[in-house]
Amino acid sequence: MKKPQAYRVGDATVTRVSELLLHDFKTTELIPEWKPELTACFEEWMVPTYLDEAHTHVVISTHAWLVQTPDHTLLVDTAVGNDKKRSIPPFDSLREPFLERLAELGVRPEAVDYVLHTHLHSDHIGWNTRLTDGRWEPTFPNARTILPQRELDRWAERVEKEGADSPKTAPYFDSVLPVLEAGRVSVIGPEGGTALDGFMFHPTPGHCSGHMSIGLSSGADYGFFSGDVMHHPIQIARPEWSSVFSEDHDKGRASRRWALNHAVETGALVFTPHFPGSSAGSVSRTPEGFAWRFA
Ligand SMILES: [Zn+2]
């Protein structure tokens, strides 16, 4: 595999650690409002990287972002992970060389000193742990994990409702609890705030109620880890279109608009969790909405 592009944000370097490319989602299964007659004008830049040749299926990526600053080595979200039993078929029992890809970037798991989470869905927490002698052990033994408190509360509510043996709560038990039990978790309150020097959590609810995007300031540069405020670049051109993964569509739309305006106003380099291609880019305003330019 070609070495991934490393982006500079001031003193920091940001590099994608790839995991999966999914081609099985129909456009309307991801975004019910998707209509070919409304998207024809975007097909030139979307096909084939983000939309298949037949214009019927989107392409979705799962990956993590590695951030290396002069002081720290950290990951923003940790993708799906290996060996996890999942009810979503493409995420079930993966055997992906994610840690080998990280090693190719010169990073051993022991060297990761922080993991930051936008939210705690199964496709963002998987590599928090790995199966070792039949047990889920923290993959990054020296890392402090920083995450939105509300997301932990949501898992507690879900475990209370569904029980500990449900497939619905498996991601908590295999990918969150082992890190909590290792005593290496710090939480961010509902108002967001600074986590580490230069890293700021911004509440962007909608996809889920505890969801946060993460800004990275370094020198005059700014990076923005959007999280799941959007799942496909069509939602930049059409920010009012929600994906099926949004829990609260109105809040999701408001958060997406906030995030896109924020990206324009700050001149951010935006790092997305599910766009294929380079997964990174910048946003500008258009008369109808916003435009995306891949970096
Ligand atoms: Zn996601």
Short mmCIF file of C-alpha atoms in Angstrom, two decimals, residues 23-253:
data_model
loop_
_atom_site.label_atom_id
_atom_site.label_comp_id
_atom_site.label_asym_id
_atom_site.label_seq_id
_atom_site.Cartn_x
_atom_site.Cartn_y
_atom_site.Cartn_z
CA HIS A 23 -18.89 -0.30 -1.22
CA ASP A 24 -22.16 -1.94 -0.15
CA PHE A 25 -24.23 1.05 0.92
CA LYS A 26 -26.89 2.18 -1.52
CA THR A 27 -27.06 5.96 -1.77
CA THR A 28 -30.56 6.05 -0.29
CA GLU A 29 -29.66 3.54 2.43
CA LEU A 30 -27.15 6.07 3.68
CA ILE A 31 -29.02 9.28 2.81
CA PRO A 32 -32.73 8.76 2.17
CA GLU A 33 -33.10 12.14 0.44
CA TRP A 34 -30.46 11.25 -2.16
CA LYS A 35 -32.00 11.59 -5.63
CA PRO A 36 -29.97 11.16 -8.83
CA GLU A 37 -31.62 14.19 -10.46
CA LEU A 38 -30.48 16.34 -7.53
CA THR A 39 -26.94 15.00 -7.40
CA ALA A 40 -26.12 14.74 -11.12
CA CYS A 41 -24.24 18.04 -10.95
CA PHE A 42 -21.84 16.57 -8.36
CA GLU A 43 -21.13 13.28 -10.09
CA GLU A 44 -18.12 14.55 -11.98
CA TRP A 45 -16.10 14.93 -8.77
CA MET A 46 -17.73 12.12 -6.81
CA VAL A 47 -17.36 9.21 -9.26
CA PRO A 48 -15.65 6.80 -8.68
CA THR A 49 -14.02 7.74 -5.35
CA TYR A 50 -17.18 8.59 -3.38
CA LEU A 51 -19.93 7.20 -5.62
CA ASP A 52 -19.78 4.12 -7.86
CA GLU A 53 -19.92 4.26 -11.66
CA ALA A 54 -23.58 3.17 -11.65
CA HIS A 55 -24.40 6.06 -9.27
CA THR A 56 -26.25 3.64 -7.00
CA HIS A 57 -23.76 3.00 -4.17
CA VAL A 58 -21.61 5.30 -2.09
CA VAL A 59 -18.09 4.49 -0.90
CA ILE A 60 -17.45 4.77 2.85
CA SER A 61 -14.16 4.51 4.71
CA THR A 62 -13.32 3.57 8.30
CA HIS A 63 -9.97 4.75 9.65
CA ALA A 64 -8.25 6.59 12.48
CA TRP A 65 -6.18 9.78 12.45
CA LEU A 66 -2.67 9.72 13.86
CA VAL A 67 -1.52 13.10 15.20
CA GLN A 68 2.15 13.62 16.06
CA THR A 69 3.06 16.83 17.84
CA PRO A 70 6.50 17.72 19.25
CA ASP A 71 5.22 16.48 22.65
CA HIS A 72 2.66 13.77 21.92
CA THR A 73 1.61 10.87 19.73
CA LEU A 74 -2.13 10.48 19.66
CA LEU A 75 -5.02 8.97 17.78
CA VAL A 76 -8.36 10.60 17.07
CA ASP A 77 -10.90 7.74 17.16
CA THR A 78 -9.85 4.15 16.66
CA ALA A 79 -12.04 2.67 13.88
CA VAL A 80 -13.71 -0.78 14.10
CA GLY A 81 -10.94 -3.02 15.42
CA ASN A 82 -10.16 -6.70 14.93
CA ASP A 83 -12.01 -9.78 16.21
CA LYS A 84 -15.01 -7.80 17.45
CA LYS A 85 -18.34 -9.62 17.14
CA ARG A 86 -20.63 -7.12 15.47
CA SER A 87 -24.15 -7.31 14.09
CA ILE A 88 -23.18 -5.02 11.19
CA PRO A 89 -21.71 -7.60 8.73
CA PRO A 90 -18.84 -5.53 7.29
CA PHE A 91 -17.63 -4.76 10.84
CA ASP A 92 -17.86 -8.32 12.15
CA SER A 93 -14.69 -10.19 13.19
CA LEU A 94 -12.24 -8.14 11.15
CA ARG A 95 -8.64 -9.16 10.57
CA GLU A 96 -7.18 -5.95 9.26
CA PRO A 97 -3.46 -5.02 9.46
CA PHE A 98 -4.23 -1.75 11.24
CA LEU A 99 -1.37 -2.02 13.73
CA GLU A 100 0.99 -2.96 10.90
CA ARG A 101 -0.08 0.21 9.10
CA LEU A 102 0.59 2.19 12.26
CA ALA A 103 4.02 0.49 12.49
CA GLU A 104 4.75 1.52 8.90
CA LEU A 105 4.29 5.10 10.12
CA GLY A 106 6.94 4.43 12.76
CA VAL A 107 4.51 4.19 15.69
CA ARG A 108 4.38 1.28 18.14
CA PRO A 109 1.25 0.91 20.30
CA GLU A 110 3.32 1.77 23.42
CA ALA A 111 4.23 5.12 21.90
CA VAL A 112 0.62 6.37 21.69
CA ASP A 113 0.13 8.60 24.72
CA TYR A 114 -3.40 9.89 24.07
CA VAL A 115 -6.54 8.64 22.36
CA LEU A 116 -9.24 11.25 21.73
CA HIS A 117 -12.80 10.20 20.91
CA THR A 118 -15.45 12.21 19.07
CA HIS A 119 -18.02 9.69 20.29
CA LEU A 120 -18.22 6.06 21.36
CA HIS A 121 -19.88 4.22 18.48
CA SER A 122 -18.41 0.86 17.54
CA ASP A 123 -16.70 2.16 14.39
CA HIS A 124 -14.75 4.76 16.44
CA ILE A 125 -13.58 2.74 19.47
CA GLY A 126 -12.53 -0.66 18.14
CA TRP A 127 -8.76 -0.39 18.35
CA ASN A 128 -8.97 0.76 21.97
CA THR A 129 -8.55 -2.93 22.73
CA ARG A 130 -7.26 -6.10 21.16
CA LEU A 131 -7.81 -9.75 21.93
CA THR A 132 -4.87 -11.09 23.95
CA ASP A 133 -5.06 -14.64 25.38
CA GLY A 134 -8.85 -14.51 25.17
CA ARG A 135 -9.14 -11.16 26.97
CA TRP A 136 -9.72 -7.64 25.70
CA GLU A 137 -6.63 -5.68 26.65
CA PRO A 138 -5.92 -1.99 25.95
CA THR A 139 -4.08 -1.80 22.63
CA PHE A 140 -2.27 1.37 23.67
CA PRO A 141 -1.14 0.58 27.22
CA ASN A 142 0.39 3.99 27.90
CA ALA A 143 -2.40 6.08 26.42
CA ARG A 144 -4.77 8.31 28.34
CA THR A 145 -8.18 8.24 26.63
CA ILE A 146 -10.17 11.48 26.53
CA LEU A 147 -13.84 11.29 25.62
CA PRO A 148 -17.18 13.08 26.07
CA GLN A 149 -18.78 12.24 29.44
CA ARG A 150 -22.22 12.13 27.83
CA GLU A 151 -21.09 9.23 25.65
CA LEU A 152 -20.15 7.20 28.73
CA ASP A 153 -23.52 8.06 30.29
CA ARG A 154 -25.27 6.84 27.15
CA TRP A 155 -23.51 3.48 27.37
CA ALA A 156 -24.52 3.19 31.03
CA GLU A 157 -28.15 3.85 30.03
CA ARG A 158 -27.94 1.30 27.26
CA VAL A 159 -26.41 -1.39 29.46
CA GLU A 160 -29.17 -0.75 32.02
CA LYS A 161 -31.82 -1.20 29.32
CA GLU A 162 -30.36 -3.99 27.17
CA GLY A 163 -28.26 -5.91 29.68
CA ALA A 164 -24.68 -7.05 29.48
CA ASP A 165 -25.20 -10.00 27.14
CA SER A 166 -26.84 -8.12 24.28
CA PRO A 167 -25.01 -7.65 20.96
CA LYS A 168 -26.10 -4.02 21.31
CA THR A 169 -23.89 -3.49 24.35
CA ALA A 170 -20.92 -5.63 23.23
CA PRO A 171 -18.94 -2.59 22.00
CA TYR A 172 -19.02 -1.13 25.52
CA PHE A 173 -17.77 -4.31 27.15
CA ASP A 174 -15.08 -5.14 24.60
CA SER A 175 -13.83 -1.67 23.66
CA VAL A 176 -14.65 0.85 26.43
CA LEU A 177 -14.78 -0.95 29.78
CA PRO A 178 -11.23 -2.42 29.56
CA VAL A 179 -9.82 1.08 29.11
CA LEU A 180 -11.95 2.42 31.98
CA GLU A 181 -10.79 -0.45 34.20
CA ALA A 182 -7.19 0.39 33.39
CA GLY A 183 -7.92 3.79 35.00
CA ARG A 184 -6.74 5.76 32.03
CA VAL A 185 -9.83 7.73 30.98
CA SER A 186 -10.48 11.48 31.31
CA VAL A 187 -13.84 12.97 30.45
CA ILE A 188 -14.99 16.20 28.80
CA GLY A 189 -18.17 17.80 30.13
CA PRO A 190 -21.19 18.69 28.00
CA GLU A 191 -19.90 22.18 27.24
CA GLY A 192 -16.73 20.78 25.61
CA GLY A 193 -13.39 22.38 26.30
CA THR A 194 -9.64 22.03 26.10
CA ALA A 195 -8.28 18.54 26.50
CA LEU A 196 -4.60 18.98 25.85
CA ASP A 197 -2.57 21.94 24.67
CA GLY A 198 -4.04 22.89 21.32
CA PHE A 199 -6.90 20.37 21.31
CA MET A 200 -10.43 21.62 21.91
CA PHE A 201 -13.65 19.56 22.05
CA HIS A 202 -16.74 21.23 20.51
CA PRO A 203 -20.22 19.78 21.17
CA THR A 204 -21.81 18.78 17.84
CA PRO A 205 -24.83 16.66 18.85
CA GLY A 206 -27.25 15.02 16.44
CA HIS A 207 -25.50 11.90 15.19
CA CYS A 208 -25.63 11.05 18.90
CA SER A 209 -26.29 13.31 21.87
CA GLY A 210 -22.73 13.29 23.23
CA HIS A 211 -21.00 13.75 19.90
CA MET A 212 -18.14 16.27 19.77
CA SER A 213 -15.83 17.53 17.04
CA ILE A 214 -12.21 18.28 17.91
CA GLY A 215 -10.19 21.32 16.88
CA LEU A 216 -6.39 21.36 16.76
CA SER A 217 -4.59 24.73 16.89
CA SER A 218 -0.88 24.85 16.21
CA GLY A 219 0.84 28.11 15.37
CA ALA A 220 -1.25 29.87 12.75
CA ASP A 221 -2.73 26.60 11.49
CA TYR A 222 -5.96 24.90 12.41
CA GLY A 223 -7.13 21.32 11.94
CA PHE A 224 -10.68 20.14 12.59
CA PHE A 225 -11.66 16.54 13.26
CA SER A 226 -15.29 16.68 12.27
CA GLY A 227 -16.42 13.29 13.58
CA ASP A 228 -19.74 12.03 12.27
CA VAL A 229 -21.43 15.38 11.67
CA MET A 230 -21.37 14.10 8.09
CA HIS A 231 -20.86 10.69 6.50
CA HIS A 232 -20.44 11.59 2.83
CA PRO A 233 -19.19 14.68 0.97
CA ILE A 234 -22.63 15.15 -0.60
CA GLN A 235 -23.67 16.49 2.83
CA ILE A 236 -21.31 19.43 2.35
CA ALA A 237 -23.05 20.40 -0.88
CA ARG A 238 -26.41 19.50 0.69
CA PRO A 239 -25.98 20.10 4.43
CA GLU A 240 -29.70 19.62 5.08
CA TRP A 241 -29.48 15.94 4.08
CA SER A 242 -29.18 13.66 7.10
CA SER A 243 -27.72 10.20 7.05
CA VAL A 244 -29.70 7.29 8.47
CA PHE A 245 -27.16 7.22 11.31
CA SER A 246 -28.37 10.50 12.76
CA GLU A 247 -30.29 10.11 16.03
CA ASP A 248 -31.70 13.64 15.99
CA HIS A 249 -31.93 15.04 12.48
CA ASP A 250 -32.60 18.66 13.48
CA LYS A 251 -29.69 18.79 15.89
CA GLY A 252 -27.55 16.97 13.34
CA ARG A 253 -28.34 19.56 10.66
#
